[in-house]
């Protein structure tokens, strides 16, 4: 297809994350800077299928850098998973004169982008927006830093209650497949134990650690548990297990839930979003397509979108060791 890019679409897709608005703003303003038209696509791929478009200029994105969520709305589209749906999406993109689309989302959204670009030879560019930090090809995803700060702040508050009443709190945080939030927020909030999907520390070890903690004079404790922790027990089953084995503990559970996804983005996420938006648009203008923008060692990088989809991120082993030492 003609490589000249005159009109770029931008959408947010999948779960929302803080920093998505800052990324939309950056894409729109970079287009304006390079005198390229920019079209906002509402509700992700579903909006593309339905032709839910809006022309955007530099002023359409005033006062959103500090806002959580996404002004373009996000959605999960069943129709886009079908060939028919994607055909309609392509026809709508063509009708609107789009030359490329920037998708801000997670690995599911990038899988959709990859399939779409392969089927229709349509230029796509990804910006990783998810609080889980589970995308290969970037050290940080948009929203992760904000979510960590939100979780640490919540645990600090829970600790006030835990210590006032000599209680043990299990705090469940997001992370079905990866423990980045649990591990980093757990270390940052000084948790006694951190249970993550990548490592089975064993329930016996948890009991031993809590016993030791009590003997060493601690009267309250915080245990951070990722949703998908490897023990296989959910946070309420863990509570029951500890109560059965350590009756002296007064145990409570707090599930942080969706509040982890909301709120005003941190400065780190705002800057990252601004840099990613510039890199995404300028890479498209340089003729690079079907990549995801990432950050490595403070530098903006591109990762082929199929690698971003197929690759796995690793947990920081050194941080697990640090966590172990801190809980001595
Ligand atoms: P999060 O990390 O927050 O879950 P995500 O981008 O991974 O975000 P998904 O719901 O997995 O969220 O994907 C978003 C959308 O991408 C889906 O609703 C669907 O429209 C599209 N998508 C995902 N996988 C595919 C696929 N295999 N084929 C076509 N489209 C897909």
XYZ file of C-alpha atoms and ligand atoms in Angstrom:
359
model
C 0.000 0.000 0.000
C 0.981 3.643 -0.358
C 3.446 4.391 2.429
C 2.640 8.075 2.684
C 0.970 8.733 6.026
C -1.429 11.666 6.059
C -4.061 10.569 8.542
C -3.543 8.579 11.721
C -6.237 7.015 13.890
C -5.747 6.577 17.625
C -7.679 4.283 19.973
C -7.551 2.811 23.466
C -8.424 -0.863 23.808
C -8.760 -3.525 26.534
C -8.500 -2.571 30.204
C -7.942 1.120 30.883
C -4.821 2.336 32.667
C -3.601 5.678 34.002
C -1.541 7.446 31.353
C -3.771 6.477 28.415
C -5.085 10.032 28.164
C -1.561 11.427 28.264
C -0.684 9.058 25.395
C -3.743 10.129 23.356
C -2.719 13.748 23.918
C 0.792 13.018 22.759
C -0.329 11.190 19.601
C -2.771 13.988 18.709
C -0.240 16.761 19.314
C 2.566 14.980 17.482
C 0.244 14.649 14.492
C -0.578 18.361 14.747
C 3.126 19.210 15.006
C 3.840 17.290 11.801
C 0.679 18.630 10.123
C -0.899 15.206 9.893
C -4.613 14.668 10.471
C -5.563 12.730 13.565
C -8.811 10.808 14.115
C -9.926 9.592 17.525
C -11.566 6.153 17.394
C -13.999 5.624 20.268
C -14.382 2.301 22.169
C -11.393 0.516 20.650
C -11.929 -2.001 17.872
C -15.706 -1.937 18.360
C -15.720 1.774 17.553
C -13.580 1.107 14.484
C -16.120 -1.459 13.249
C -18.970 0.988 13.877
C -17.138 4.000 12.437
C -17.283 5.862 15.754
C -14.744 8.548 14.815
C -13.930 12.094 15.818
C -11.501 14.557 14.230
C -8.956 15.662 16.806
C -6.657 18.656 16.860
C -4.166 19.968 19.387
C -6.951 21.679 21.360
C -9.157 18.566 21.604
C -6.755 17.160 24.174
C -6.504 20.142 26.521
C -6.499 19.333 30.245
C -6.378 15.555 29.982
C -2.736 14.803 30.816
C -3.673 14.554 34.507
C -6.821 12.436 34.062
C -7.144 8.695 34.678
C -9.199 6.460 32.364
C -9.480 7.312 28.677
C -11.481 10.055 26.971
C -11.790 7.796 23.911
C -13.392 5.068 26.081
C -12.236 1.491 25.911
C -14.021 -1.728 25.065
C -13.528 -5.408 24.485
C -14.845 -6.228 21.007
C -16.090 -9.750 20.230
C -16.831 -8.718 16.631
C -13.186 -7.844 15.978
C -12.236 -11.418 16.808
C -14.133 -12.519 13.669
C -12.908 -12.141 10.097
C -16.234 -10.492 9.171
C -15.797 -7.919 11.943
C -12.255 -7.115 10.881
C -13.384 -6.754 7.238
C -15.925 -4.162 8.315
C -13.254 -2.449 10.428
C -10.943 -2.249 7.408
C -13.717 -0.865 5.219
C -14.481 1.831 7.831
C -10.796 2.709 8.163
C -10.547 3.043 4.387
C -13.753 5.069 4.136
C -12.368 7.494 6.720
C -9.054 7.716 4.866
C -6.949 6.353 7.717
C -3.378 5.474 6.711
C -2.381 3.942 10.046
C -3.715 3.327 13.552
C -2.014 3.731 16.921
C -3.464 1.260 19.444
C -2.945 1.967 23.134
C -3.635 -1.274 25.035
C -2.382 -4.625 26.290
C -1.289 -7.863 24.629
C -4.825 -8.781 23.529
C -5.117 -5.466 21.716
C -1.738 -6.069 20.079
C -2.805 -9.556 18.975
C -5.792 -7.915 17.282
C -3.471 -5.312 15.697
C -1.099 -7.989 14.438
C -3.865 -10.058 12.829
C -5.482 -6.959 11.298
C -2.216 -5.710 9.790
C -1.416 -9.176 8.373
C -4.855 -9.614 6.835
C -5.171 -6.187 5.244
C -1.569 -4.954 5.022
C -2.665 -2.063 7.211
C -0.003 -0.148 9.221
C -0.461 -0.462 12.982
C 1.618 0.834 15.901
C 1.220 -0.194 19.545
C 1.665 1.755 22.772
C 1.671 -0.535 25.832
C -1.039 0.624 28.242
C -1.705 -1.774 31.113
C -1.029 -1.624 34.834
C 0.333 -5.194 34.876
C 3.703 -4.395 33.236
C 3.496 -7.754 31.490
C 4.395 -6.786 27.919
C 7.578 -8.069 26.336
C 9.757 -5.411 24.657
C 9.415 -2.637 27.217
C 10.677 -2.222 30.761
C 7.582 -0.233 31.690
C 3.980 -0.128 30.493
C 1.765 2.927 30.923
C -0.081 2.901 34.218
C 2.209 0.515 36.065
C 4.037 3.191 38.030
C 0.765 4.887 38.990
C -0.755 1.558 40.064
C 2.289 0.813 42.238
C 1.913 4.157 43.978
C -1.828 3.563 44.452
C -1.206 0.129 45.965
C 1.564 1.337 48.271
C -0.637 4.175 49.506
C -3.505 1.747 50.175
C -1.247 -0.683 52.051
C 0.174 2.172 54.152
C -3.391 2.925 55.246
C -4.193 -0.715 55.932
C -1.024 -0.917 58.023
C -2.405 1.783 60.346
C -5.343 -0.484 61.169
C -3.208 -3.629 61.252
C -0.835 -2.166 63.812
C -3.544 -0.509 65.927
C -5.379 -3.814 66.330
C -2.430 -6.231 66.162
C -3.882 -7.836 63.065
C -2.593 -9.773 60.104
C -3.878 -8.462 56.763
C -3.860 -10.312 53.489
C -3.958 -7.669 50.767
C -4.871 -8.935 47.302
C -3.496 -6.916 44.402
C -3.909 -7.270 40.624
C -1.719 -9.727 38.738
C -3.339 -12.914 37.447
C -0.285 -14.110 35.552
C 2.499 -11.821 36.710
C 3.647 -10.622 40.111
C 5.250 -7.286 39.198
C 2.728 -5.214 41.139
C 2.731 -7.530 44.155
C 6.509 -7.799 44.350
C 7.339 -4.128 43.857
C 4.484 -2.701 45.912
C 5.124 -5.366 48.549
C 8.763 -4.333 48.912
C 7.788 -0.650 48.727
C 5.160 -1.022 51.449
C 7.337 -3.228 53.660
C 5.149 -6.345 53.473
C 6.169 -9.331 55.605
C 5.461 -11.806 52.826
C 4.706 -11.485 49.108
C 2.951 -14.254 47.186
C 3.267 -14.136 43.401
C 2.249 -16.299 40.417
C 5.847 -16.964 39.369
C 7.017 -18.649 42.564
C 5.430 -21.131 44.925
C 6.809 -20.167 48.297
C 4.557 -22.772 49.895
C 1.938 -22.225 52.557
C 4.161 -23.919 55.152
C 6.807 -21.284 54.586
C 4.191 -18.606 55.118
C 3.234 -20.146 58.457
C 6.891 -20.456 59.498
C 7.560 -16.871 58.519
C 4.553 -15.582 60.454
C 5.579 -17.607 63.502
C 9.096 -16.174 63.323
C 7.721 -12.715 62.876
C 5.593 -13.040 66.023
C 8.511 -14.456 68.032
C 10.706 -11.567 66.960
C 8.226 -9.162 68.506
C 6.034 -8.125 65.575
C 2.385 -7.945 66.537
C 0.921 -7.035 63.140
C 1.713 -8.107 59.608
C 0.910 -7.407 55.982
C 1.010 -10.183 53.387
C 0.637 -9.047 49.777
C -0.945 -11.628 47.477
C -1.140 -11.373 43.673
C -4.506 -12.545 42.275
C -2.844 -15.508 40.556
C -0.459 -16.485 43.333
C 1.193 -19.880 42.874
C -0.101 -21.498 46.067
C -3.365 -21.784 44.098
C -5.407 -20.609 47.063
C -7.327 -17.398 46.899
C -6.839 -14.807 49.562
C -9.829 -15.995 51.631
C -8.582 -19.592 51.600
C -5.196 -18.336 52.754
C -6.900 -16.519 55.610
C -8.675 -19.742 56.642
C -5.427 -21.688 56.419
C -3.552 -19.255 58.642
C -6.397 -19.066 61.154
C -6.449 -22.865 61.364
C -2.697 -23.067 61.908
C -2.047 -19.908 63.909
C -5.135 -19.272 66.027
C -3.323 -16.491 67.890
C -3.509 -14.327 64.728
C -6.471 -12.011 64.121
C -6.661 -12.180 60.310
C -8.389 -9.834 57.869
C -8.555 -9.649 54.089
C -8.543 -6.592 51.852
C -9.053 -6.970 48.093
C -7.945 -3.743 46.424
C -9.699 -4.459 43.102
C -10.395 -1.897 40.414
C -9.243 1.126 42.386
C -5.741 0.024 41.306
C -6.567 0.946 37.701
C -7.843 4.435 38.380
C -6.550 7.806 39.426
C -4.399 10.578 38.142
C -1.248 9.264 36.409
C 2.097 9.700 38.134
C 4.674 12.067 36.644
C 6.611 9.027 35.429
C 3.585 7.731 33.481
C 2.816 11.172 32.031
C 6.359 11.599 30.740
C 6.473 8.023 29.455
C 3.134 8.498 27.669
C 4.343 11.741 26.081
C 7.522 10.071 24.850
C 5.707 6.986 23.579
C 3.159 9.032 21.626
C 5.902 11.003 19.864
C 7.852 7.845 19.080
C 4.735 6.058 17.764
C 3.735 8.816 15.330
C 7.251 9.672 14.181
C 8.053 5.990 13.582
C 4.965 5.696 11.376
C 6.049 8.806 9.470
C 9.455 7.172 8.945
C 7.671 4.220 7.321
C 8.034 1.839 10.273
C 4.900 -0.186 10.893
C 3.663 -3.054 13.012
C 5.841 -2.265 15.986
C 5.193 -1.539 19.621
C 6.907 1.405 21.244
C 8.823 0.613 24.422
C 11.404 1.979 26.816
C 14.726 0.282 27.616
C 17.440 1.875 29.751
C 15.788 5.307 29.431
C 15.775 5.060 25.601
C 12.683 4.757 23.433
C 12.794 1.557 21.367
C 10.630 -0.351 18.892
C 9.721 -4.017 19.266
C 8.039 -5.938 16.412
C 4.422 -6.311 17.485
C 4.427 -10.115 17.029
C 7.365 -10.376 19.443
C 5.601 -8.131 21.934
C 2.611 -10.484 21.758
C 4.517 -13.763 21.974
C 7.345 -12.823 24.364
C 7.130 -13.261 28.129
C 8.323 -10.876 30.811
C 10.407 -12.170 33.707
C 10.074 -11.341 37.355
C 13.112 -9.681 38.928
C 14.857 -12.504 40.841
C 17.101 -10.022 42.628
C 14.039 -8.224 43.960
C 12.719 -11.489 45.408
C 16.034 -11.836 47.260
C 15.802 -8.247 48.490
C 12.274 -8.933 49.681
C 13.481 -12.038 51.558
C 16.235 -10.058 53.264
C 13.850 -7.239 54.192
C 11.475 -9.655 55.904
C 14.209 -11.058 58.152
P -5.613 -5.897 29.355
O -4.140 -6.193 29.511
O -6.047 -4.789 30.195
O -6.496 -7.119 29.454
P -5.789 -6.224 26.529
O -5.456 -5.344 25.397
O -4.948 -7.471 26.691
O -5.786 -5.354 27.839
P -8.078 -7.830 25.684
O -9.484 -7.800 26.151
O -7.330 -9.106 25.804
O -7.343 -6.636 26.441
O -8.054 -7.388 24.139
C -8.675 -6.198 23.722
C -9.371 -6.415 22.404
O -8.432 -6.806 21.400
C -10.404 -7.539 22.403
O -11.643 -7.124 22.915
C -10.505 -7.853 20.925
O -11.338 -6.942 20.261
C -9.071 -7.646 20.449
N -8.413 -8.963 20.404
C -7.819 -9.648 21.397
N -7.381 -10.834 20.970
C -7.725 -10.933 19.663
C -7.570 -11.925 18.641
N -6.973 -13.102 18.887
N -8.053 -11.656 17.399
C -8.646 -10.478 17.136
N -8.828 -9.507 18.054
C -8.383 -9.714 19.294
